[in-house]
Coordinates of C-alpha atoms and ligand atoms in Angstrom, one line a residue:
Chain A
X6 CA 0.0 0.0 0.0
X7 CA 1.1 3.3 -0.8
X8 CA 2.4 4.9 2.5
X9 CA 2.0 8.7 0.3
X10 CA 0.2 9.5 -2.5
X11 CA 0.3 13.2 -4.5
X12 CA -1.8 13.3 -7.5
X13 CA -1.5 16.7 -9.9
X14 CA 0.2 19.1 -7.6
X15 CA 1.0 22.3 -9.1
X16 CA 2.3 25.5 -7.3
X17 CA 2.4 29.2 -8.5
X18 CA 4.7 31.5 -7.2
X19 CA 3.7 35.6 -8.7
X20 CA 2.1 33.8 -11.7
X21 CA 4.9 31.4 -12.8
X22 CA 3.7 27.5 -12.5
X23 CA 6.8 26.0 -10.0
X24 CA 4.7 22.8 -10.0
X25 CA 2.9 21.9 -13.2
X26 CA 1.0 18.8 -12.4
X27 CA 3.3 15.8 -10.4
X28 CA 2.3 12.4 -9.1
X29 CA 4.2 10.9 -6.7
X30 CA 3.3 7.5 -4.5
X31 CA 6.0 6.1 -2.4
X32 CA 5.1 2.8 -0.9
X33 CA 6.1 1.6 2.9
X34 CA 10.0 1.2 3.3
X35 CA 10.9 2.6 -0.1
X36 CA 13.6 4.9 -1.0
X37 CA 13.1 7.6 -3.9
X38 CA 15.2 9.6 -5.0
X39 CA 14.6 12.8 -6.5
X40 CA 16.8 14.5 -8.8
X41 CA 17.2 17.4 -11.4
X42 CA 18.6 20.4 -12.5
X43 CA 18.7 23.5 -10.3
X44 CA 15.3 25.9 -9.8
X45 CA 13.6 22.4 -11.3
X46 CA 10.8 22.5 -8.3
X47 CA 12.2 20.0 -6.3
X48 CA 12.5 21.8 -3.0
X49 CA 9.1 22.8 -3.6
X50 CA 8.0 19.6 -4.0
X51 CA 9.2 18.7 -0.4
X52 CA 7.8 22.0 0.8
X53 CA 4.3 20.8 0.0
X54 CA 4.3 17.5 1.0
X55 CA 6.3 18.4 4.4
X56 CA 3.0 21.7 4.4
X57 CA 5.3 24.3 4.4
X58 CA 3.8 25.2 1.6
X59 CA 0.0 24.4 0.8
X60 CA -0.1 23.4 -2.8
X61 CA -2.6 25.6 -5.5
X62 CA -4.3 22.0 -6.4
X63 CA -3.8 18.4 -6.4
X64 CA -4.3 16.2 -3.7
X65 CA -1.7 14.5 -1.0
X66 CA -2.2 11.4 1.3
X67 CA 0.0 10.5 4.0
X68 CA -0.7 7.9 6.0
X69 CA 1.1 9.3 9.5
X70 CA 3.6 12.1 9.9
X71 CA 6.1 13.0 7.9
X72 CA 9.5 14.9 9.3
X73 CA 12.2 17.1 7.0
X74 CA 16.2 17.1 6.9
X75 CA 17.0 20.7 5.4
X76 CA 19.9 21.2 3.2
X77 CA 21.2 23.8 6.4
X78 CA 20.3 21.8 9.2
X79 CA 18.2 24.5 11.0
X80 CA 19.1 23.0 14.5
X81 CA 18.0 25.4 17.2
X82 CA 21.3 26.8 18.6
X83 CA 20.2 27.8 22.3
X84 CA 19.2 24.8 23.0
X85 CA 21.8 21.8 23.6
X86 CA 21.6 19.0 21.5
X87 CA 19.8 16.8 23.1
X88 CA 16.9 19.2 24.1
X89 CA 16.7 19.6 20.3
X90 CA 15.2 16.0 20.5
X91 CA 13.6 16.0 23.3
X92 CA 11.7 19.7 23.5
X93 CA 9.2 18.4 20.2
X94 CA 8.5 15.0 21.7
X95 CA 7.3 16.9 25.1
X96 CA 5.9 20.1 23.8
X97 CA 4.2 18.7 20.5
X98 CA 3.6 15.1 21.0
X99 CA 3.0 16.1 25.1
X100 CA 5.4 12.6 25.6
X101 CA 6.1 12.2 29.1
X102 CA 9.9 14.3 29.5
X103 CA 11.9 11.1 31.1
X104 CA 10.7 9.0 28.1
X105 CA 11.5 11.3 25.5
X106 CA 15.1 11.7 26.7
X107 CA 15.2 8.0 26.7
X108 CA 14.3 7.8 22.9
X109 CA 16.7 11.2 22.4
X110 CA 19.4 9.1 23.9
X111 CA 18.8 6.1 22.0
X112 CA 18.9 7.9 18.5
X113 CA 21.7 9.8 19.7
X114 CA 23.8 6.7 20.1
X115 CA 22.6 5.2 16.6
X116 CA 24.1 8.4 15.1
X117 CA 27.4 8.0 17.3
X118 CA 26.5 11.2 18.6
X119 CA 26.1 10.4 22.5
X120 CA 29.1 12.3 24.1
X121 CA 28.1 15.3 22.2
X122 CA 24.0 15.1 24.1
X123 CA 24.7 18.4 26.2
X124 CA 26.8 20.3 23.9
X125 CA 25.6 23.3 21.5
X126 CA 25.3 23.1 18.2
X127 CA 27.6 25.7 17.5
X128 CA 30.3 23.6 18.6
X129 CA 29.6 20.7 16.2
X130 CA 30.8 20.1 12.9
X131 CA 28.5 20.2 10.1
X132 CA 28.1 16.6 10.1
X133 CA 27.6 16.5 13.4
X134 CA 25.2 19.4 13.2
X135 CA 23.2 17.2 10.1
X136 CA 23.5 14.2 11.8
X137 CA 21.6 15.9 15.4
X138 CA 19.2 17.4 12.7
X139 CA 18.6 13.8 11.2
X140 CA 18.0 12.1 14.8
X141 CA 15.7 15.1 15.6
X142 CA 13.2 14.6 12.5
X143 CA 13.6 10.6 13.4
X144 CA 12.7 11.7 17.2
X145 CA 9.4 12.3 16.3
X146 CA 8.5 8.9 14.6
X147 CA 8.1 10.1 11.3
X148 CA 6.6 7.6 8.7
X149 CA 8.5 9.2 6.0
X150 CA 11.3 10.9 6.0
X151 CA 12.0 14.1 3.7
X152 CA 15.8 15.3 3.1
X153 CA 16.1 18.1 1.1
X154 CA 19.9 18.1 -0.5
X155 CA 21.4 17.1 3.2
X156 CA 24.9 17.3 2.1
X157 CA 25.2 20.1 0.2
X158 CA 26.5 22.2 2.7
X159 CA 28.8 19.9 3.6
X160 CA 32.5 19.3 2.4
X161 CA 33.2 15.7 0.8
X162 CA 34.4 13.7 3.6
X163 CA 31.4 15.2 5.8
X164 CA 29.0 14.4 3.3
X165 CA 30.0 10.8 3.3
X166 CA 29.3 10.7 7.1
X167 CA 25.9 11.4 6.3
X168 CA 25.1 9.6 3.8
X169 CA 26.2 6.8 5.9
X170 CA 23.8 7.4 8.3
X171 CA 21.0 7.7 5.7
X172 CA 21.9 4.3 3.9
X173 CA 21.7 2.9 7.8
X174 CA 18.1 4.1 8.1
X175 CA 17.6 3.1 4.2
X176 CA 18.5 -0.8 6.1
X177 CA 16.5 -0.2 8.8
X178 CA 13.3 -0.2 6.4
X179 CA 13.2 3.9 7.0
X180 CA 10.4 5.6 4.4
X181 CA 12.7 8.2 2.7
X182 CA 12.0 10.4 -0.2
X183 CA 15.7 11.7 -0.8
X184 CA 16.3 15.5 -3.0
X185 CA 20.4 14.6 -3.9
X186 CA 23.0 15.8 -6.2
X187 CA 25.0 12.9 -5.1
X188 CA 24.0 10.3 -8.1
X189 CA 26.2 7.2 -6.8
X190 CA 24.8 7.4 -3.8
X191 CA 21.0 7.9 -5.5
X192 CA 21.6 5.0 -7.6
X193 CA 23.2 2.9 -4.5
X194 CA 20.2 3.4 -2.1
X195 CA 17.4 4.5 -4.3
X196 CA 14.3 1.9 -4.8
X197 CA 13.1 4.9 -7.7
X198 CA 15.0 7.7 -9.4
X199 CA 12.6 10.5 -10.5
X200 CA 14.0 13.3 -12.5
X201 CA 12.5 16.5 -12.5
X202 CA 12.7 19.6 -15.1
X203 CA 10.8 22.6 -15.2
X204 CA 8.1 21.2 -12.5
X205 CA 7.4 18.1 -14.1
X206 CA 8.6 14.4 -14.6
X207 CA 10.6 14.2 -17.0
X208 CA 11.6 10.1 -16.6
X209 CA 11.1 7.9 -13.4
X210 CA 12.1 4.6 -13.2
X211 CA 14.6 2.3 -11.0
X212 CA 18.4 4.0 -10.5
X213 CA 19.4 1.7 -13.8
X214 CA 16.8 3.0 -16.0
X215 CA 16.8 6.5 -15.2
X216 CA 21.2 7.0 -14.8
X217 CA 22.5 4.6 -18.1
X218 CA 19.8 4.2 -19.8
X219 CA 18.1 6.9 -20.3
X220 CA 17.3 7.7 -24.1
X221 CA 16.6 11.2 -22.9
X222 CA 18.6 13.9 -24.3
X223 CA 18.6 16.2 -21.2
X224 CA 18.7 13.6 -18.6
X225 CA 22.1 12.5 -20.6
X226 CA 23.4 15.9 -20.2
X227 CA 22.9 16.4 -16.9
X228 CA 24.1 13.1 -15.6
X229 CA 27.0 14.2 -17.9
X230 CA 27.3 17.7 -16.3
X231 CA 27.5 16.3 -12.8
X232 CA 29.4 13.1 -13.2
X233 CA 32.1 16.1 -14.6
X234 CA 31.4 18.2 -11.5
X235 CA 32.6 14.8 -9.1
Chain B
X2 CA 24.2 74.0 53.9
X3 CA 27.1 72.1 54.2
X4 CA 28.1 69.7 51.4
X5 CA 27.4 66.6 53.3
X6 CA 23.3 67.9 53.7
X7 CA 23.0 69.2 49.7
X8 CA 24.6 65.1 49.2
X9 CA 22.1 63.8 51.5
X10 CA 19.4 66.0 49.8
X11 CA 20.6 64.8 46.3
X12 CA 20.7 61.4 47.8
X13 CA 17.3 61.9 49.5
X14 CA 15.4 61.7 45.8
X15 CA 17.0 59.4 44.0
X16 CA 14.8 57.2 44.4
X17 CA 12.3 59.1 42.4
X18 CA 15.0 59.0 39.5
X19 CA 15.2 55.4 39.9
X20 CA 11.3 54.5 40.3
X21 CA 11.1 56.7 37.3
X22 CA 13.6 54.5 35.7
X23 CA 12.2 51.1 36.9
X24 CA 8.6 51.4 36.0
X25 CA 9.3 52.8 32.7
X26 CA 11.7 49.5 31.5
X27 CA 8.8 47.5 33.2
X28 CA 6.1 49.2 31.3
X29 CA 7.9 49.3 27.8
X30 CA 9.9 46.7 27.5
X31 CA 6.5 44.4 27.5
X32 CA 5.0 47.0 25.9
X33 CA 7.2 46.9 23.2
X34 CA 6.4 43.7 22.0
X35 CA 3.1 44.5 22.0
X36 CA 3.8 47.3 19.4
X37 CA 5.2 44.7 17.4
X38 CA 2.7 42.9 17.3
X39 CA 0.6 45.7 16.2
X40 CA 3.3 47.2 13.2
X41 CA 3.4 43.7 12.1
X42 CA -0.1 42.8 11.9
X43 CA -1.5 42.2 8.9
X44 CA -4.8 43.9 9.6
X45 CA -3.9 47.1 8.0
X46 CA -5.5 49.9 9.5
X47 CA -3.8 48.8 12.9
X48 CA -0.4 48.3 11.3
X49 CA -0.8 52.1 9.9
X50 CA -1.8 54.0 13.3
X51 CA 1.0 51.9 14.9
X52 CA 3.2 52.9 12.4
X53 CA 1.9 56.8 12.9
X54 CA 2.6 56.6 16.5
X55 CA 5.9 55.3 16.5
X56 CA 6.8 57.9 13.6
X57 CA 5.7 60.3 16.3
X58 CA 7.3 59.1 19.1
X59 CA 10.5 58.6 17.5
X60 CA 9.6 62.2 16.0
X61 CA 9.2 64.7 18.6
X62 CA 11.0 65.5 21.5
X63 CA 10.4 63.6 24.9
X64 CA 10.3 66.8 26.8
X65 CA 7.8 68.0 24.1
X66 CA 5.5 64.7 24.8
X67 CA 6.4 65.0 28.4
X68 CA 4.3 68.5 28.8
X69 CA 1.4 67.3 26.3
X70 CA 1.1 63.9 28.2
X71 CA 1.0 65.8 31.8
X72 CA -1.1 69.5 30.3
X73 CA -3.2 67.9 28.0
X74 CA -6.3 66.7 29.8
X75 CA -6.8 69.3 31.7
X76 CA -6.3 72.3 29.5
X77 CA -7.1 69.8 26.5
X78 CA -10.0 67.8 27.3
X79 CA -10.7 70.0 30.7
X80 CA -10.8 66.5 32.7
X81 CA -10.2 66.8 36.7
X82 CA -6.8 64.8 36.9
X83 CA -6.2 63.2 40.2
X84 CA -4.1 64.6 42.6
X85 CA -0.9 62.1 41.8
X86 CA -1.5 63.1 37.6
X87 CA 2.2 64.5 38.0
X88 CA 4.2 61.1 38.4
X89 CA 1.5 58.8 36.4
X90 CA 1.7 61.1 33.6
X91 CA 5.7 61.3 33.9
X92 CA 5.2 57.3 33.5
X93 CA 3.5 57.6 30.5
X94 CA 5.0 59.2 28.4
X95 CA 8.4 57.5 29.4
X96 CA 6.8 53.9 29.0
X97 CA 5.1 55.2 25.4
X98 CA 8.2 56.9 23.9
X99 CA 10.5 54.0 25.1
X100 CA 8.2 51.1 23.6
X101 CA 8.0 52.9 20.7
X102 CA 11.9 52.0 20.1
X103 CA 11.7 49.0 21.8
X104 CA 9.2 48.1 19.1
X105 CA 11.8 48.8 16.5
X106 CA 14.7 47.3 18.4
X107 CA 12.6 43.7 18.8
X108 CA 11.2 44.2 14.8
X109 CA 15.1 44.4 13.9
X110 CA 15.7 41.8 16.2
X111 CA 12.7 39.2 15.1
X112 CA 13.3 40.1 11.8
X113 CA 17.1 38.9 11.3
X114 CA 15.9 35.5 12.2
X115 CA 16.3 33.0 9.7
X116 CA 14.0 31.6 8.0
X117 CA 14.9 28.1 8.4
X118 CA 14.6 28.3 12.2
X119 CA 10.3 28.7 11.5
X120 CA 10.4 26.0 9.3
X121 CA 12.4 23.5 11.3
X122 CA 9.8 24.2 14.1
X123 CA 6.7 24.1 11.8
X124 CA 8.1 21.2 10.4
X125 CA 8.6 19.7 13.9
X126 CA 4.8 20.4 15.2
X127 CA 5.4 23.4 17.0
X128 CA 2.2 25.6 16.9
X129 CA 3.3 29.6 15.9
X130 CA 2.8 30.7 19.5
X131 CA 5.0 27.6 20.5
X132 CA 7.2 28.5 17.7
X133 CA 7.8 32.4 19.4
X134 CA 7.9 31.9 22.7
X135 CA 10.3 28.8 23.0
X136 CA 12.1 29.5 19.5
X137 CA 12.2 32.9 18.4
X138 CA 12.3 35.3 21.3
X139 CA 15.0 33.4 23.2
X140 CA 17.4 34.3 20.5
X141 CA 15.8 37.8 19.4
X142 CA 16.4 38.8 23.3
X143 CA 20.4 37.9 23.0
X144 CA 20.4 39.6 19.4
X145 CA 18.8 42.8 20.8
X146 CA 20.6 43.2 24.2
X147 CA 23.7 45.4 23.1
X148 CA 20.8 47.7 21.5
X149 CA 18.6 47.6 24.8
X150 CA 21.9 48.3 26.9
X151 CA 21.9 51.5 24.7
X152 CA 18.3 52.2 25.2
X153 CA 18.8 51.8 29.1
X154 CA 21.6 53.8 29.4
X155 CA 20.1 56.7 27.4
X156 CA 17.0 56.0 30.1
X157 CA 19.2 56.7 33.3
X158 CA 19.8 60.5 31.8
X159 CA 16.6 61.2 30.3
X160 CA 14.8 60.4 33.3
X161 CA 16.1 64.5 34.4
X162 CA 13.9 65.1 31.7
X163 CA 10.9 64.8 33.7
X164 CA 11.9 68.0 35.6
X165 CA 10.1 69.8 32.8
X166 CA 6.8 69.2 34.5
X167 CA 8.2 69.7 38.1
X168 CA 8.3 66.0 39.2
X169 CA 11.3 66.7 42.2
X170 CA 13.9 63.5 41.0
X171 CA 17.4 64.6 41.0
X172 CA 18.1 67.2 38.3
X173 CA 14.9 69.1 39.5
X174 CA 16.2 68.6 43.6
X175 CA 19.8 69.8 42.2
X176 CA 18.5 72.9 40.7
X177 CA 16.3 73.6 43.8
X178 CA 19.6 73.2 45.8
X179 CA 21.8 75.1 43.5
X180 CA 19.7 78.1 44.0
X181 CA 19.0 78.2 47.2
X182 CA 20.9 81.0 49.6
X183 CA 23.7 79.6 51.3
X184 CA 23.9 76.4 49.0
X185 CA 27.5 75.1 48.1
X186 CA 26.1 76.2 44.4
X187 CA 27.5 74.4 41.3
X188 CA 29.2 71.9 43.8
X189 CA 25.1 70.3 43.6
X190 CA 25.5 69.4 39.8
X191 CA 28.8 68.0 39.9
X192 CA 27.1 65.6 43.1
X193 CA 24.6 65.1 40.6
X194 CA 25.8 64.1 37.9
X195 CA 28.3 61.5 39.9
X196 CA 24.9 60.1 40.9
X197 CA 24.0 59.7 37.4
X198 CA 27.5 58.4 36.4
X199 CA 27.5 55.5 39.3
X200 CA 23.9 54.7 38.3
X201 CA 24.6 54.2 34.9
X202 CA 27.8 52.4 35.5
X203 CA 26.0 49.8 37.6
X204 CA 23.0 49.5 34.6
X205 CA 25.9 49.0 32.1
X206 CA 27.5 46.3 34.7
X207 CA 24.1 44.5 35.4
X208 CA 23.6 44.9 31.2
X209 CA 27.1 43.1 30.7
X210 CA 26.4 40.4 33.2
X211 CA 23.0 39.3 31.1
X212 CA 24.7 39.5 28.0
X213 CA 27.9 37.1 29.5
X214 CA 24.5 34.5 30.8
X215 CA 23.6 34.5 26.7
X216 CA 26.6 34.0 25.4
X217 CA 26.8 30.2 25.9
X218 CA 25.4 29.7 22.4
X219 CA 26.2 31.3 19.0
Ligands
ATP12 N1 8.7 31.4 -1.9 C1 8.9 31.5 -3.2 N2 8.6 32.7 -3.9 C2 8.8 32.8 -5.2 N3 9.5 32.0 -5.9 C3 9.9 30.8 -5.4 C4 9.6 30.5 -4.0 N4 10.2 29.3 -3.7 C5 10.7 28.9 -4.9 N5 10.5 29.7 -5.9 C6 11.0 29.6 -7.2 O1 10.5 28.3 -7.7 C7 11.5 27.7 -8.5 C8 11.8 26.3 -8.0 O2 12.5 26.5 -6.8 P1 13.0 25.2 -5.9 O3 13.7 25.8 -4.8 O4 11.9 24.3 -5.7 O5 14.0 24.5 -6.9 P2 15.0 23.4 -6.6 O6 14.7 22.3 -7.7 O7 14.9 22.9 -5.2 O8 16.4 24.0 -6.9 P3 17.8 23.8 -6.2 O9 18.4 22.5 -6.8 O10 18.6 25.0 -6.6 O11 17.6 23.7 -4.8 C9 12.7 28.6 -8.6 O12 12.6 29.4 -9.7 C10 12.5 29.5 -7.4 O13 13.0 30.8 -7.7
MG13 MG1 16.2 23.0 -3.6

């Protein structure tokens, strides 16, 4: 059964159609990835489905919640790292504090993060920081999990940290719907590749059929453009 | 008079200067917010006369608003003010002129956020009050301080201002002094004005001390 289900969103932004009409359906425990040149829509995408941004038409079901790893990690700096975790589960799922911190702890130690519970972001490294920001969206029991572009902020070795961490949770059966410039690691961990240009599909399909054997022209170039880039 | 009596005069109504002082940061500094609230609402007509007023505020003298605040409604509007009018109206139109830039200190404050920090919490669950009061304003309240010190500081001196209308705090108490036959004259200000300068010196210590407590995070 499909875990979420978008049929015909389109978003306008001052008259200009970001969206034009995408279906997406991600089933329980699959990874997608989504990729596609820059300004495409795909952040946008996210935006709606996470409802930071309520679509002009179209229609989403999600079966439970639904939590977002940003491309900047948006921690909350006065707050150490573990009350990061465990201030949504008490204030917003009203979880009792002492279990909450339990959980915190736990996800804290899958992410190998657990001497670093009471320091401040600021003193973490970007991985680090993306790695807290990862454990705080799983905190809240998500049933899929959005990451918009999580390493791109983050130098090479930093970025392979993470997407350690996210091929762990990929393992673990974790719903993910992934936004990535990082193609190996879309085509390593990705159930379906969707490519998106100017607010549309342009080709979805497994990792194989979208990366090599694409007939398509653009989707040739930019795979081109980027394997160049790395 | 000897000097020690004109210091123990000068001493004696101090504490006018610093009631003066108190209730205006604990009437504006709330107050402020409020304002805020009001510029940034999206219900136009209440954004625009909030915007007048603090155009006006910011505008026109304090000594100016001062008389209007305490003359006004009785040779205004002809109302019978009570007998204590004097000191509430001094309070007014301190805690109205000083919101009025605390509104625009907290607007550059809450405006500097980033954007991402809203998102993570609406992402997270956190309902916009939620989002504001255990979010936001923690970190608007470091990003301001250094501007409220200023505002503080500036607050110490202009409480003399409230001489204008004859409420006896320091400045009008050293005048009084100064004048008077017998007095050690001049001597008064230069009492005064160390009063001022120790005041201030402790505001600007208490200041630093709050801003030290809010520097564990960046
Ligand atoms: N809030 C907004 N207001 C106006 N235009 C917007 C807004 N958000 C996005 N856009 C526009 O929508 C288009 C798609 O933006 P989006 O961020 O979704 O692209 P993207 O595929 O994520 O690009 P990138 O790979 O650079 O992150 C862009 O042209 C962008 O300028
Ligand atoms: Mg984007």
């Amino acid at each position: 059964m499909s875990l979420l289900k978008a049929t015909d969103i389109r978003k306008s932004f001052s008259g200009r159609e970001v969206l034009r009409g995408l279906d997406l359906s991600v089933e329980e425990g699959e990874v997608v990835a989504v990729i596609g040149p820059s300004g495409s829509g795909k952040s946008t995408l996210l935006r709606c489905l996470t409802g930071l941004e309520t679509p002009d038409s179209g229609t989403i079901e999600i079966k439970g919640t639904t939590g977002l790893v940003f491309q900047q990690f948006n921690l909350f700096p006065h707050w150490s790292v573990l009350r990061n975790l465990v201030d949504p589960q008490v204030v917003v799922q009203k979880k009792p504090r002492e279990e909450a911190e339990k959980f915190a702890m736990s996800l804290l130690a899958r992410m190998d993060l657990t001497e670093k519970a009471d320091e401040y972001p600021y003193q973490l490294s970007g991985g680090q920081q993306q790695r807290v920001a990862i454990a705080r969206a799983m905190a809240m029991s998500p049933n899929v999990l959005f990451f918009d572009e999580p390493t791109s902020a983050l130098d090479p070795e930093l970025t392979a940290e993470i997407l350690k961490v996210i091929r762990k949770l990929a393992e673990e059966n974790m719903t993910m719907v992934i936004v990535t410039h990082e193609m190996g690691f879309a085509r390593g961990i990705a159930d379906k590749v969707y490519f998106m240009e100017g607010g549309v599909w342009l080709a979805q399909g497994t990792p194989q059929q979208i990366m090599e054997e694409s007939g398509n022209e653009r989707i040739r170039s930019f795979m081109n453009l980027i394997e160049q880039k790395e | 008079m000897t000097v020690q009596t004109m210091i123990m005069l000068v001493a004696k109504s101090f504490p006018m200067t610093l009631a003066i002082f108190v209730l205006t940061l604990l009437g504006s500094l709330p107050l402020g917010l409020l304002v805020y609230f009001g510029r940034a609402s999206r219900f136009k007509p209440l954004s625009k006369i909030v915007r007048g007023y603090i155009s006006i505020m910011r505008g026109t003298p304090l000594i100016l608003q001062l008389m209007v605040v305490f003359y006004a409604p009785s040779l205004l509007l002809h109302i019978n003010v009570p007998n204590n009018w004097r000191f509430a109206a001094v309070i007014i139109a301190f805690i109205i002129n000083y919101a009025a830039y605390f509104c625009e200190i907290y607007r550059g404050g809450i405006e500097s956020m980033p954007v991402g920090q809203y998102e993570a919490a609406a992402v997270l669950g956190y309902t916009k009050a939620q989002t504001f009061i255990r979010i936001i304003l923690p970190q608007v309240i470091k990003r301001v301080l250094p501007s409220v010190t200023n505002e503080v500081i500036t607050l110490v001196k202009d409480t003399s201002l409230a001489s204008i209308i004859g409420t006896v705090e320091m400045f009008t108490r050293a005048k009084q002094i100064a004048v008077a036959p017998h007095s050690p004259g001049m001597l008064t200000f230069v009492v005064a004005a160390v009063f001022y300068y120790i005041f201030n010196y402790v505001m600007a210590f208490i200041m630093e001390r709050i801003e030290k407590k809010l520097s564990y995070y960046r």
